[in-house]
Structure formats: structure tokens, C-alpha cells
Amino acid sequence: MFEYAPAPESRDIVDIRPSYGLFINGEWVEPQGEERHKTINPATEEVLAEIGWASEADVDRAVQAARTAFTTWSALPGAERAKYIFRIARIIQERSRELAVLESLDNGKPIRESRDVDLPLVAAHFFYYAGWADKLAYAGLGVDPRPLGVAGQVIPWNFPLLMLAWKIAPALACGNTVVLKPAETTPLTALAFAEICRQADLPPGVVNIVTGAGATGAALVAHPGVDKVAFTGSTEVGRKIARTLAGTRKKLTLELGGKAANIVFEDAALDQAVEGIVNGIFFNQGHVCCAGSRLLVQESIAGDLLEALKRRLATLRLGDPLDKNTDIGAINSAAQLAKIRELSAAGESEGAERWSPPCPLPDRGFWFPPTVFTGVAQSHRIAREEIFGPVLSVLTFRTPAEAVEKANNTPYGLSAGVWTEKGSLMLWTASRLRAGVVWSNTFNRFDPASPFGGYKESGYGREGGRHGLEAYLDWNHR
Ligand code: NAD
């Protein structure tokens, strides 16, 4: 049996307190309610820390602090705000090794990903939006775009610090203040970020972090002192929030679920496509809203491609997230593991064929092996529902038109991939896909300058790039 051996030298570089309060008005404060929650390492089920649960009254305190801070923060010249945001970016870079370990401990993702993907992108977002803070008048959003006020931001657990960066960096650059609620299973890097705000001497109340579950998020988005709501999470909760906000003057952006098609045409460079498929669905254990969870492969190459894919999957290493050789880490929670198991069982009972490479799983923690389903029909649940785990559903097509029709046959529309050596076929296909992002001959590439967001049930509004500013500015006031 596989022996799970934590890497103590890496674990030692983080300093996790036994318990955390809320970060309001630049101070650590105790939540008013008694409720506390344990955040655990999903790879070992070890308790990492106790977290305070913010009540409605705590959310109210945080929003009041953000309202007060808004007056001075929004009046600062953009160049002054930029200095603070640059400082935050620099501190993130300086502390990136520690933050990467913290993220891997709380989330379960491999250190290679948190260190080489998440953290560099987090810093890049703060650098990028710091650069906009004094150029808003030149953003093409009117000569005098103004901040909206207090942003209430709710984020998920799959990229905890990166989702925080996507939300907080543009909000601050535009002169808004923030109350952010991290996901209940991954609060630690958001709480470390609170410390970074203090280190950067950010004025009190500009960023407030309230930890808690869905009820805390619901109290935040409904609070009358919040002017703008930014939510990333499930389509189901996104719908609830849209209903809560209907009839209010609050601005809303929703980044929700996905069921992306990764389309491989017969002329594609096969080895490159295999790498793209693996990265598309097994990166971050498939806990990725834009994961390439449906492989659409042209019938003529399906046999060869699947053989090459299976050979590659047999080389992936699953295990200790802190081991630099690990490709597949832990599933983030027992609840998420149960959901992946349930949908995989549905795949089998609906008649698809399930395959995983030989892959011993650790005794403790939450784990799921890389899994491929072939013989998948469009009507199967595993072809329609977001699994949010390391599970690939394979479908085939004969013609480009059929590929497009199948790719678009989903309630979602967040991302897609197209693999072909023919530029004309790539453009023909991409222009017909109803997806916010289309990658060609690559997958899961992100850049702070590129807008990201969905069509249909994947939400609305864009984060990233100049478009990301629109969500945080009142630019229709004239
Ligand atoms: P979730 O919707 O269950 O939770 C997301 C956040 O919302 C958490 O912080 C949660 O506490 C909070 N929440 C729950 N109920 C709430 C309510 N009624 N009001 C306000 N807040 C509430 O989603 P999750 O399981 O944490 O994350 C996975 C989902 O997020 C997937 O569907 C994934 O596709 C999506 N996601 C989308 C993007 C994107 O950019 N489109 C990025 C990452 C994740």
C-alpha cells in the first residue's frame, strides 16, 4: 500500500495560528457569534486551524468599515492607490513560497501548481491592475469613470488566492473598498492576505475578510451597504444571488460553472494534444471551472489518441501535495469526493466504460484516481453535468460541424479548446463556439490582461484585462 509521508521541511515554512478571527477595519476581531469551524488538510484530514464564522452582525461591521474607508480611498489619486497595490504584489512575490505551501495544505493541490501557476498569477494580477489605477481615464470608459463603492465578493475553494486576486486587485485599482468572503474549506490564504494588507500599510477598512459558510456569503450580498457583488462559484448559488439582487441597484458579475469541450481534429499534433487534454482535465484535480471535461475527438484518430492518452495517464503521480513530483493532489473535501463518486457511478450505470490507470490511493484524506469514460452519449449525466473532479468524458465526431454542434450542446459556455494544425479550421471552429474563452493548441492558459468569463449558465461579466475594470466602475454616469 502507498505510504503517505508529509514533507516536514516544506510544512515548517508556514506559520499557521491555532485559531483565526475576522479581519475588519485593519484589525483581527473575534466574531460575535460562538460558531467556529475547523479547516483541514484534505490530504491527511489533519486539522490546520479553527476559523471564526461571521454572523450577519459581523458582516454589517465589515461593510460599515468598508463604507467609511471608501471616502478616503476613492479620493486618493490613482497613482497613490497604485503604490499600495504594487506593494501588495511585491510582498506576495517575496512570500510566494510560504503562500504556495499554505495553499497546498488547505486546498490539496500539488505544490508544483500552487508554486508555479497560482502564486505567479496572483502577483501578476496585482501588478497588472496596479498599472491601471492611474490610467482609468484612458481605459475607454468615459473621461471620468468613478468607483462604485463597497464591493461584496464571494469566492470558491478551487483557486483560493487566485480568485481573491481576480476580485480584489481590480476593485482596489478602481477606488472601491472590499469585503471578501473566502470558501469555508480554504480560508487560510485569504487570512494570510489580510496580514499582507497590514504589511503593505493599506489603510484600515479598504480590505475586510469575513470567513464563514453560505449564510455569511448570503448576508454579504444582501447587505444594503454593498454596491457591487462579484461572485465566483456554482451556477446554483449564482442563481440564488441573482434573485436576491433583482430589483436592487447593485451591480453583479457571476463567474459560474462549466463543461468545456476540448476538440481534437484528425490533423492535430497528437503528442501535443495529449498533453493539452491531460492539462485540461487533470490540472488541479479537475477542480477547474474551465476544465476540458469533455474530450471531442475525430473518429478517425480516436483509437490512437486514446491509446496515447492512457499511456500518458499511467505516468501521472498521485499523492502528497507537498511533494514536488506530485501531479495529482487531494480532492478538496469529503463532500466534493462524494459528488465525484456519485457522478462516476452514474456514468457506469448509464453505460459508459470507465478506465483508470493503476493508481494506489493513500489511506487517509480524500482521493480520486484520474478517470476516463469512453462510449459517452450526449444525454449521459457525465456529459452534461459539471463533475469538478479528475474525470474525462470522451465523445467522438465525424465532421467539424458535428464537433461544433456537440461542443455547444451544453447549458454552460465558459471555455473550449481546438486542436488542429490548420489555421482556417481553427478560426472556423472558434468563431462558432459559444464559449467565453477558446484556446487553440493549448489549454488552461491565463493572463491578467485577458478577459475571462462565460456565456449561458456560466455567468456574465468579465474578469481580467481592461474588461475587468468595467465591473468596478460607474462609467455611465454622464
Ligand atoms: P459554491 O457555489 O458552493 O460556493 C462558492 C462560494 O459561495 C463559497 O464561498 C460559499 O460559501 C458561498 N455561498 C454558498 N451559498 C451562498 C449563498 N446562498 N449566498 C452567497 N454565497 C454563498 O461553489 P464551490 O463549490 O465553492 O465552487 C465550485 C464552483 O465554482 C464550480 O461550479 C465551479 O465551476 C465554479 N467556479 C467558477 C469559476 C469561474 O471563473 N467561472 C472559477 C472557479 C470556480
XYZ file of C-alpha atoms and ligand atoms in Angstrom:
522
model
C 0.000 0.000 0.000
C 1.135 3.582 -0.726
C 2.603 5.257 2.376
C 1.659 8.892 2.795
C 4.687 10.770 4.145
C 4.288 14.520 4.620
C 7.344 16.617 3.796
C 8.101 18.320 7.134
C 10.697 20.723 5.776
C 8.132 22.368 3.496
C 5.399 22.294 6.129
C 7.676 24.160 8.520
C 7.884 27.325 6.451
C 4.271 28.234 7.178
C 3.121 29.672 10.438
C -0.498 28.689 10.981
C -2.163 30.049 14.103
C -4.401 27.664 16.078
C -7.380 29.955 15.532
C -8.359 32.974 13.449
C -10.851 35.762 13.904
C -12.178 38.106 11.229
C -10.211 40.880 9.553
C -12.262 44.056 9.889
C -11.046 47.639 9.676
C -7.410 46.549 9.645
C -7.744 44.567 12.891
C -8.265 40.955 13.894
C -11.586 40.795 15.700
C -13.485 37.934 17.284
C -16.759 37.033 15.606
C -19.798 37.994 17.652
C -21.334 34.509 17.394
C -19.989 31.352 19.034
C -19.753 29.343 15.836
C -16.299 28.176 14.724
C -15.207 25.753 12.046
C -12.099 23.607 11.593
C -10.255 23.888 8.317
C -8.437 20.669 7.460
C -5.696 19.415 5.184
C -7.643 17.278 2.685
C -4.585 15.091 2.041
C -4.355 13.956 5.688
C -7.576 15.150 7.378
C -5.280 16.909 9.903
C -6.899 19.980 11.489
C -4.999 23.076 10.367
C -6.808 25.800 12.316
C -10.085 26.932 13.810
C -11.885 29.613 11.853
C -14.461 32.130 13.092
C -17.846 32.131 11.354
C -19.069 35.653 10.629
C -22.679 36.383 11.610
C -24.927 38.982 9.989
C -23.788 41.456 12.666
C -20.122 40.768 11.785
C -20.830 41.265 8.087
C -22.517 44.540 8.980
C -19.401 45.669 10.905
C -17.202 44.807 7.922
C -19.442 46.645 5.446
C -19.549 49.714 7.711
C -15.734 49.692 7.884
C -15.517 49.440 4.103
C -18.039 52.298 3.681
C -16.043 54.565 5.951
C -12.762 53.704 4.225
C -14.324 54.333 0.807
C -14.447 58.080 1.367
C -10.679 58.449 1.650
C -9.595 55.535 -0.551
C -11.698 56.637 -3.513
C -10.404 60.206 -3.163
C -6.743 59.164 -3.389
C -5.080 59.913 -6.719
C -4.804 56.741 -8.820
C -1.006 56.883 -8.601
C -1.245 56.678 -4.788
C -3.576 53.686 -4.906
C -1.179 52.085 -7.377
C 1.660 52.317 -4.857
C -0.273 50.266 -2.306
C -1.282 47.663 -4.888
C 2.297 47.373 -6.188
C 3.456 46.928 -2.606
C 0.945 44.108 -2.121
C 2.197 42.467 -5.331
C 5.817 42.681 -4.160
C 5.016 41.192 -0.755
C 3.150 38.336 -2.442
C 6.235 37.651 -4.561
C 8.503 37.760 -1.524
C 6.234 35.405 0.432
C 5.244 33.231 -2.510
C 6.927 30.020 -1.341
C 5.186 30.217 2.030
C 1.831 31.117 0.440
C 2.152 28.225 -2.024
C 2.678 25.742 0.805
C -0.254 27.214 2.714
C -2.475 26.918 -0.373
C -1.451 23.298 -0.962
C -2.067 22.410 2.684
C -5.548 23.940 2.806
C -6.677 23.045 -0.706
C -4.857 19.778 -1.538
C -3.390 20.977 -4.836
C 0.138 19.894 -5.836
C 2.859 22.307 -4.733
C 4.145 22.440 -8.312
C 0.850 24.044 -9.313
C 0.457 26.407 -6.356
C 4.124 27.446 -6.634
C 4.421 27.684 -10.441
C 0.888 28.624 -11.531
C -1.282 30.076 -8.745
C 1.241 32.293 -6.974
C 2.878 33.829 -10.067
C -0.596 34.609 -11.428
C -1.714 36.114 -8.105
C 1.250 38.513 -8.102
C 0.756 39.229 -11.816
C -2.868 40.286 -11.211
C -1.864 42.799 -8.565
C 0.959 44.163 -10.736
C -1.345 44.375 -13.753
C -4.177 46.242 -12.005
C -1.755 48.497 -10.108
C -0.750 49.664 -13.577
C -4.345 50.653 -14.380
C -5.014 52.648 -11.194
C -3.729 55.940 -12.624
C -4.903 55.330 -16.208
C -8.630 54.817 -15.721
C -9.447 57.971 -17.676
C -7.732 56.329 -20.668
C -9.497 52.985 -20.402
C -12.170 53.920 -22.922
C -14.798 54.028 -20.175
C -15.529 57.742 -20.293
C -13.300 60.613 -19.173
C -14.189 60.392 -15.504
C -15.123 56.837 -14.536
C -15.844 56.541 -10.828
C -15.654 53.687 -8.324
C -18.920 52.054 -7.330
C -18.390 51.965 -3.556
C -18.218 48.796 -1.464
C -17.694 45.527 -3.308
C -19.060 42.345 -1.665
C -17.013 39.454 -3.054
C -17.624 35.728 -2.585
C -15.139 33.153 -3.878
C -14.815 29.344 -4.192
C -12.189 26.874 -2.955
C -10.519 25.712 -6.151
C -8.047 28.619 -6.583
C -8.471 30.407 -3.253
C -5.779 33.061 -3.501
C -6.031 33.489 -7.261
C -9.803 34.068 -7.107
C -9.152 36.608 -4.348
C -6.638 38.373 -6.618
C -9.091 38.395 -9.550
C -11.601 40.131 -7.284
C -9.570 42.426 -5.052
C -6.946 43.781 -7.483
C -9.345 45.463 -9.973
C -11.686 46.616 -7.191
C -8.899 48.479 -5.375
C -7.364 49.864 -8.554
C -10.720 51.471 -9.401
C -11.046 53.032 -5.936
C -13.585 50.647 -4.382
C -13.275 49.086 -0.952
C -13.895 45.407 -0.341
C -15.499 42.848 1.931
C -14.457 39.383 0.764
C -15.715 36.004 1.914
C -13.461 33.034 1.112
C -14.832 29.492 0.773
C -15.399 27.604 4.003
C -12.858 24.850 3.215
C -9.997 27.154 2.116
C -9.829 30.310 4.242
C -6.116 30.278 5.126
C -4.566 32.140 2.203
C -7.257 34.843 2.376
C -6.384 35.270 6.058
C -2.678 35.413 5.166
C -3.628 38.059 2.600
C -5.167 40.105 5.432
C -1.728 40.130 7.074
C -0.199 41.200 3.756
C -2.584 44.178 3.653
C -1.253 45.200 7.061
C 2.332 44.671 5.933
C 1.624 46.936 2.944
C 0.142 49.604 5.277
C -3.110 49.521 3.360
C -5.471 51.957 5.122
C -7.831 50.170 7.557
C -11.184 49.126 6.110
C -10.079 49.092 2.461
C -9.958 45.266 2.545
C -12.012 43.253 5.028
C -12.092 39.450 5.172
C -15.077 37.672 6.713
C -14.907 33.879 6.969
C -17.953 31.659 7.072
C -20.229 29.395 5.086
C -23.063 30.124 2.654
C -25.064 32.119 5.221
C -22.186 34.596 5.619
C -21.999 34.976 1.831
C -25.771 35.434 1.640
C -25.665 38.137 4.350
C -22.876 39.923 2.497
C -24.506 40.025 -0.921
C -27.853 41.108 0.570
C -26.365 43.878 2.723
C -27.807 47.262 1.685
C -24.395 48.907 2.162
C -22.875 46.818 -0.641
C -22.877 48.493 -4.068
C -21.392 45.755 -6.197
C -21.427 41.969 -5.885
C -18.825 39.740 -7.519
C -19.399 36.020 -7.174
C -17.436 33.014 -8.368
C -18.904 29.619 -7.594
C -21.616 27.207 -8.611
C -24.393 28.055 -11.037
C -26.949 27.093 -8.387
C -25.687 29.662 -5.855
C -25.167 32.211 -8.646
C -28.876 31.923 -9.485
C -29.829 32.477 -5.842
C -27.674 35.603 -5.693
C -29.161 36.968 -8.924
C -32.638 36.502 -7.392
C -31.586 38.261 -4.157
C -30.252 41.217 -6.120
C -33.168 41.526 -8.530
C -34.773 44.926 -8.099
C -31.786 46.428 -6.263
C -29.361 48.930 -7.775
C -26.380 46.661 -7.130
C -24.119 45.690 -9.989
C -23.472 41.953 -10.329
C -20.870 39.777 -12.040
C -21.169 35.996 -11.956
C -18.399 33.520 -12.793
C -20.052 30.113 -12.610
C -19.615 26.505 -13.693
C -18.551 24.949 -16.976
C -18.463 21.782 -19.067
C -15.845 22.652 -21.657
C -15.255 20.740 -24.867
C -11.677 20.046 -25.893
C -11.974 19.337 -29.643
C -9.202 17.326 -31.335
C -9.236 17.211 -35.145
C -7.551 14.409 -37.065
C -4.659 16.607 -38.267
C -3.699 17.754 -34.741
C -0.190 17.158 -33.403
C -1.070 14.093 -31.353
C 1.517 14.295 -28.549
C 0.823 17.978 -28.043
C -2.924 17.289 -27.943
C -2.424 14.537 -25.347
C -0.546 16.989 -23.107
C -3.323 19.538 -23.597
C -6.012 17.008 -22.712
C -4.134 15.957 -19.554
C -3.579 19.566 -18.533
C -7.170 20.398 -19.480
C -8.830 17.939 -17.112
C -6.271 16.718 -14.561
C -4.734 20.096 -13.618
C -5.840 20.946 -10.064
C -7.621 17.529 -9.837
C -10.153 18.844 -12.343
C -11.376 21.390 -9.773
C -11.369 23.981 -12.538
C -14.431 25.850 -13.819
C -12.973 25.895 -17.344
C -11.660 22.280 -17.232
C -11.706 20.441 -20.559
C -14.022 17.807 -19.135
C -15.496 16.682 -22.492
C -12.976 15.405 -25.000
C -14.433 15.546 -28.526
C -12.134 13.545 -30.766
C -12.485 12.996 -34.520
C -13.479 9.365 -35.094
C -10.580 8.598 -37.461
C -7.946 9.179 -34.732
C -9.945 8.207 -31.644
C -8.227 4.821 -31.187
C -4.677 6.184 -31.492
C -5.389 9.206 -29.325
C -6.947 7.164 -26.524
C -4.044 4.739 -26.519
C -1.540 7.597 -26.255
C -3.652 9.272 -23.563
C -3.812 6.115 -21.452
C -0.037 5.619 -21.751
C 0.467 9.202 -20.542
C -2.000 8.869 -17.665
C -0.132 5.810 -16.423
C 2.864 8.105 -15.754
C 0.977 10.595 -13.538
C 1.850 10.510 -9.854
C -0.904 10.945 -7.304
C -0.040 11.669 -3.689
C 1.450 14.121 -1.211
C 0.596 17.634 -2.465
C 3.819 18.955 -0.904
C 5.978 16.564 -2.938
C 7.359 18.402 -5.965
C 6.923 15.275 -8.107
C 3.190 15.045 -7.494
C 0.893 15.607 -10.482
C -2.459 14.866 -8.832
C -3.201 16.044 -5.323
C -6.119 15.528 -2.960
C -9.790 16.218 -3.587
C -10.658 19.334 -1.612
C -13.348 17.908 0.672
C -15.310 14.797 1.587
C -18.408 16.440 0.076
C -16.674 17.045 -3.256
C -15.333 13.476 -3.279
C -18.863 12.160 -2.721
C -20.106 14.249 -5.667
C -17.362 12.913 -7.972
C -18.093 9.334 -6.887
C -21.818 9.794 -7.422
C -21.428 11.159 -10.957
C -18.845 8.500 -11.860
C -21.231 5.780 -10.673
C -23.939 7.392 -12.839
C -21.540 7.217 -15.813
C -21.178 3.456 -15.334
C -24.865 2.807 -14.745
C -25.775 4.791 -17.870
C -23.499 2.511 -19.914
C -20.208 4.386 -20.400
C -16.947 2.467 -19.966
C -14.734 3.553 -17.064
C -10.929 3.353 -17.057
C -8.221 4.485 -14.634
C -4.500 3.694 -14.641
C -3.208 1.537 -11.777
C -3.130 4.111 -9.001
C -2.881 3.221 -5.317
C -4.673 5.770 -3.147
C -3.390 6.944 0.265
C -5.256 5.549 3.295
C -6.120 8.921 4.782
C -7.533 12.013 3.105
C -9.777 12.452 0.059
C -8.542 10.968 -3.209
C -9.858 10.045 -6.625
C -7.783 8.488 -9.428
C -7.544 10.042 -12.896
C -10.508 8.545 -14.729
C -11.569 8.334 -18.367
C -15.032 7.408 -19.601
C -15.404 6.231 -23.209
C -18.605 5.394 -25.057
C -20.215 8.507 -23.586
C -23.507 9.709 -25.106
C -24.518 13.363 -25.071
C -27.508 12.509 -22.900
C -25.374 10.955 -20.129
C -25.103 12.918 -16.922
C -21.282 12.787 -17.157
C -21.531 14.612 -20.499
C -23.890 17.281 -19.189
C -23.158 17.961 -15.520
C -20.065 19.578 -14.079
C -18.154 16.870 -12.156
C -15.406 19.217 -10.906
C -13.005 16.312 -10.472
C -10.345 14.340 -12.409
C -12.864 12.682 -14.714
C -12.811 12.936 -18.513
C -15.796 12.072 -20.718
C -14.829 11.090 -24.267
C -17.179 11.601 -27.218
C -16.413 11.326 -30.936
C -17.434 13.273 -34.048
C -17.010 12.910 -37.803
C -17.202 16.451 -39.228
C -16.269 19.923 -37.969
C -19.957 20.876 -37.992
C -20.774 17.914 -35.761
C -17.924 18.877 -33.413
C -19.314 22.404 -33.056
C -22.856 21.157 -32.557
C -21.761 18.739 -29.808
C -19.451 21.281 -28.159
C -22.295 23.803 -27.941
C -24.787 21.214 -26.708
C -24.391 22.162 -23.055
C -26.088 24.599 -20.715
C -22.642 26.082 -19.998
C -20.354 28.293 -22.087
C -17.168 29.143 -20.247
C -14.294 27.765 -22.329
C -13.279 25.394 -25.109
C -10.161 24.040 -26.822
C -9.458 23.403 -30.502
C -6.555 21.225 -31.666
C -5.644 21.422 -35.356
C -2.663 22.450 -37.462
C -4.990 24.252 -39.909
C -5.456 27.914 -39.048
C -8.612 28.166 -41.179
C -10.252 25.231 -39.381
C -9.268 26.657 -36.017
C -10.844 30.044 -36.822
C -13.930 28.469 -38.399
C -14.491 26.366 -35.277
C -13.619 29.012 -32.676
C -15.982 31.552 -34.223
C -18.892 29.097 -33.861
C -18.252 28.054 -30.268
C -20.469 29.649 -27.623
C -17.725 29.949 -25.007
C -16.145 32.950 -23.316
C -12.602 31.657 -23.878
C -11.388 29.467 -26.739
C -7.833 28.130 -26.591
C -6.142 26.740 -29.656
C -3.375 24.126 -29.420
C -3.142 24.858 -25.703
C -5.480 24.760 -22.700
C -5.869 26.421 -19.297
C -3.638 29.377 -20.174
C -4.310 32.517 -18.142
C -3.024 36.043 -18.263
C -4.174 39.042 -16.210
C -4.539 41.061 -19.425
C -7.064 38.577 -20.920
C -10.729 38.880 -20.027
C -12.310 35.694 -18.677
C -15.997 34.876 -18.283
C -18.908 32.872 -19.554
C -21.931 32.584 -21.786
C -25.234 30.982 -20.774
C -25.243 29.216 -17.370
C -21.538 30.016 -16.912
C -22.435 33.534 -15.846
C -21.982 37.069 -17.043
C -19.454 39.869 -16.843
C -15.727 39.521 -17.427
C -12.769 39.447 -15.068
C -9.252 40.276 -16.194
C -7.908 42.809 -18.646
C -9.483 46.172 -19.354
C -12.902 44.465 -19.312
C -12.307 43.603 -15.660
C -12.360 47.347 -14.848
C -15.875 47.782 -16.233
C -17.318 45.707 -13.405
C -15.891 48.058 -10.774
C -16.581 51.452 -12.311
C -19.598 53.615 -12.769
C -18.883 54.772 -16.282
C -22.441 55.503 -17.427
C -22.977 58.429 -15.090
C -22.813 61.024 -17.851
P -20.386 27.222 -4.237
O -21.304 27.979 -5.102
O -20.940 26.134 -3.409
O -19.641 28.203 -3.223
C -18.943 29.331 -3.667
C -18.923 30.349 -2.565
O -20.255 30.815 -2.361
C -18.441 29.835 -1.220
O -17.673 30.840 -0.604
C -19.744 29.626 -0.452
O -19.599 29.699 0.941
C -20.590 30.761 -0.972
N -22.033 30.576 -0.861
C -22.742 29.427 -0.744
N -24.066 29.700 -0.691
C -24.196 31.053 -0.793
C -25.307 31.936 -0.833
N -26.560 31.493 -0.767
N -25.074 33.255 -0.979
C -23.807 33.735 -1.093
N -22.717 32.944 -1.047
C -22.905 31.615 -0.907
O -19.219 26.716 -5.193
P -17.925 25.924 -4.797
O -18.296 24.503 -4.608
O -17.181 26.608 -3.717
O -17.028 26.119 -6.118
C -17.154 25.324 -7.196
C -17.943 26.016 -8.285
O -17.332 27.262 -8.626
C -17.950 25.223 -9.557
O -19.233 25.186 -10.093
C -17.006 25.991 -10.466
O -17.235 25.801 -11.828
C -17.219 27.376 -10.032
N -16.072 28.229 -10.405
C -16.227 29.127 -11.431
C -15.156 29.923 -11.828
C -15.307 30.902 -12.960
O -14.438 31.775 -13.095
N -16.338 30.803 -13.758
C -13.928 29.818 -11.173
C -13.814 28.905 -10.135
C -14.903 28.113 -9.756
